[in-house]
């Protein structure tokens, strides 16, 4: 079976379309949960919020790079 060209649908909406995308999503949630367990008790909620923001930016960046290209999908072009 051939791997999908894109890991994510356009704009990152919806579930991943390849195993690589699933690895990225699972990794995101594992790092998010680990950060909550480690950072909140030691450094507080603000440190965790910053950590979660960085993880979210990385996730969006990966979705943009490895996802389907964005295009107008309805109405006249």
C-alpha positions as a Python dict, from the first residue, in 0.01 Angstrom:
ca = {
    (1, 'X'): (0, 0, 0),
    (2, 'X'): (136, 340, -96),
    (3, 'X'): (158, 611, 173),
    (4, 'X'): (-57, 920, 130),
    (5, 'X'): (119, 1221, -17),
    (6, 'X'): (-18, 1445, 256),
    (7, 'X'): (-23, 1368, 627),
    (8, 'X'): (-318, 1597, 704),
    (9, 'X'): (-622, 1729, 514),
    (10, 'X'): (-621, 2095, 407),
    (11, 'X'): (-590, 2345, 694),
    (12, 'X'): (-527, 2059, 936),
    (13, 'X'): (-902, 2009, 986),
    (14, 'X'): (-1003, 1655, 1055),
    (15, 'X'): (-806, 1347, 1140),
    (16, 'X'): (-469, 1263, 985),
    (17, 'X'): (-476, 1079, 654),
    (18, 'X'): (-150, 885, 697),
    (19, 'X'): (33, 698, 969),
    (20, 'X'): (290, 979, 989),
    (21, 'X'): (14, 1224, 1074),
    (22, 'X'): (-112, 993, 1347),
    (23, 'X'): (238, 976, 1495),
    (24, 'X'): (251, 1357, 1502),
    (25, 'X'): (-93, 1383, 1668),
    (26, 'X'): (-19, 1115, 1927),
    (27, 'X'): (319, 1273, 1997),
    (28, 'X'): (153, 1611, 2046),
    (29, 'X'): (-88, 1475, 2305),
    (30, 'X'): (181, 1269, 2481),
    (31, 'X'): (408, 1575, 2512),
    (32, 'X'): (112, 1787, 2620),
    (33, 'X'): (15, 1541, 2896),
    (34, 'X'): (377, 1498, 3007),
    (35, 'X'): (418, 1874, 3021),
    (36, 'X'): (109, 1904, 3238),
    (37, 'X'): (237, 1641, 3479),
    (38, 'X'): (586, 1792, 3503),
    (39, 'X'): (538, 2167, 3458),
    (40, 'X'): (220, 2248, 3650),
    (41, 'X'): (336, 2116, 3990),
    (42, 'X'): (690, 2255, 3957),
    (43, 'X'): (647, 2583, 3767),
    (44, 'X'): (274, 2660, 3760),
    (45, 'X'): (4, 2704, 3501),
    (46, 'X'): (167, 2994, 3320),
    (47, 'X'): (475, 2786, 3235),
    (48, 'X'): (249, 2508, 3109),
    (49, 'X'): (48, 2754, 2900),
    (50, 'X'): (368, 2873, 2732),
    (51, 'X'): (478, 2515, 2674),
    (52, 'X'): (138, 2423, 2529),
    (53, 'X'): (151, 2730, 2302),
    (54, 'X'): (491, 2625, 2165),
    (55, 'X'): (363, 2270, 2104),
    (56, 'X'): (55, 2406, 1925),
    (57, 'X'): (268, 2630, 1702),
    (58, 'X'): (485, 2330, 1614),
    (59, 'X'): (176, 2121, 1536),
    (60, 'X'): (29, 2390, 1312),
    (61, 'X'): (366, 2430, 1138),
    (62, 'X'): (387, 2058, 1070),
    (63, 'X'): (26, 2060, 944),
    (64, 'X'): (109, 2343, 705),
    (65, 'X'): (428, 2180, 576),
    (66, 'X'): (304, 1820, 552),
    (67, 'X'): (-65, 1885, 490),
    (68, 'X'): (-271, 1924, 178),
    (69, 'X'): (-228, 2265, 17),
    (70, 'X'): (-490, 2521, 105),
    (71, 'X'): (-727, 2618, -175),
    (72, 'X'): (-1066, 2779, -221),
    (73, 'X'): (-1312, 2489, -223),
    (74, 'X'): (-1656, 2640, -286),
    (75, 'X'): (-1814, 2907, -494),
    (76, 'X'): (-1657, 3081, -790),
    (77, 'X'): (-1282, 3120, -796),
}
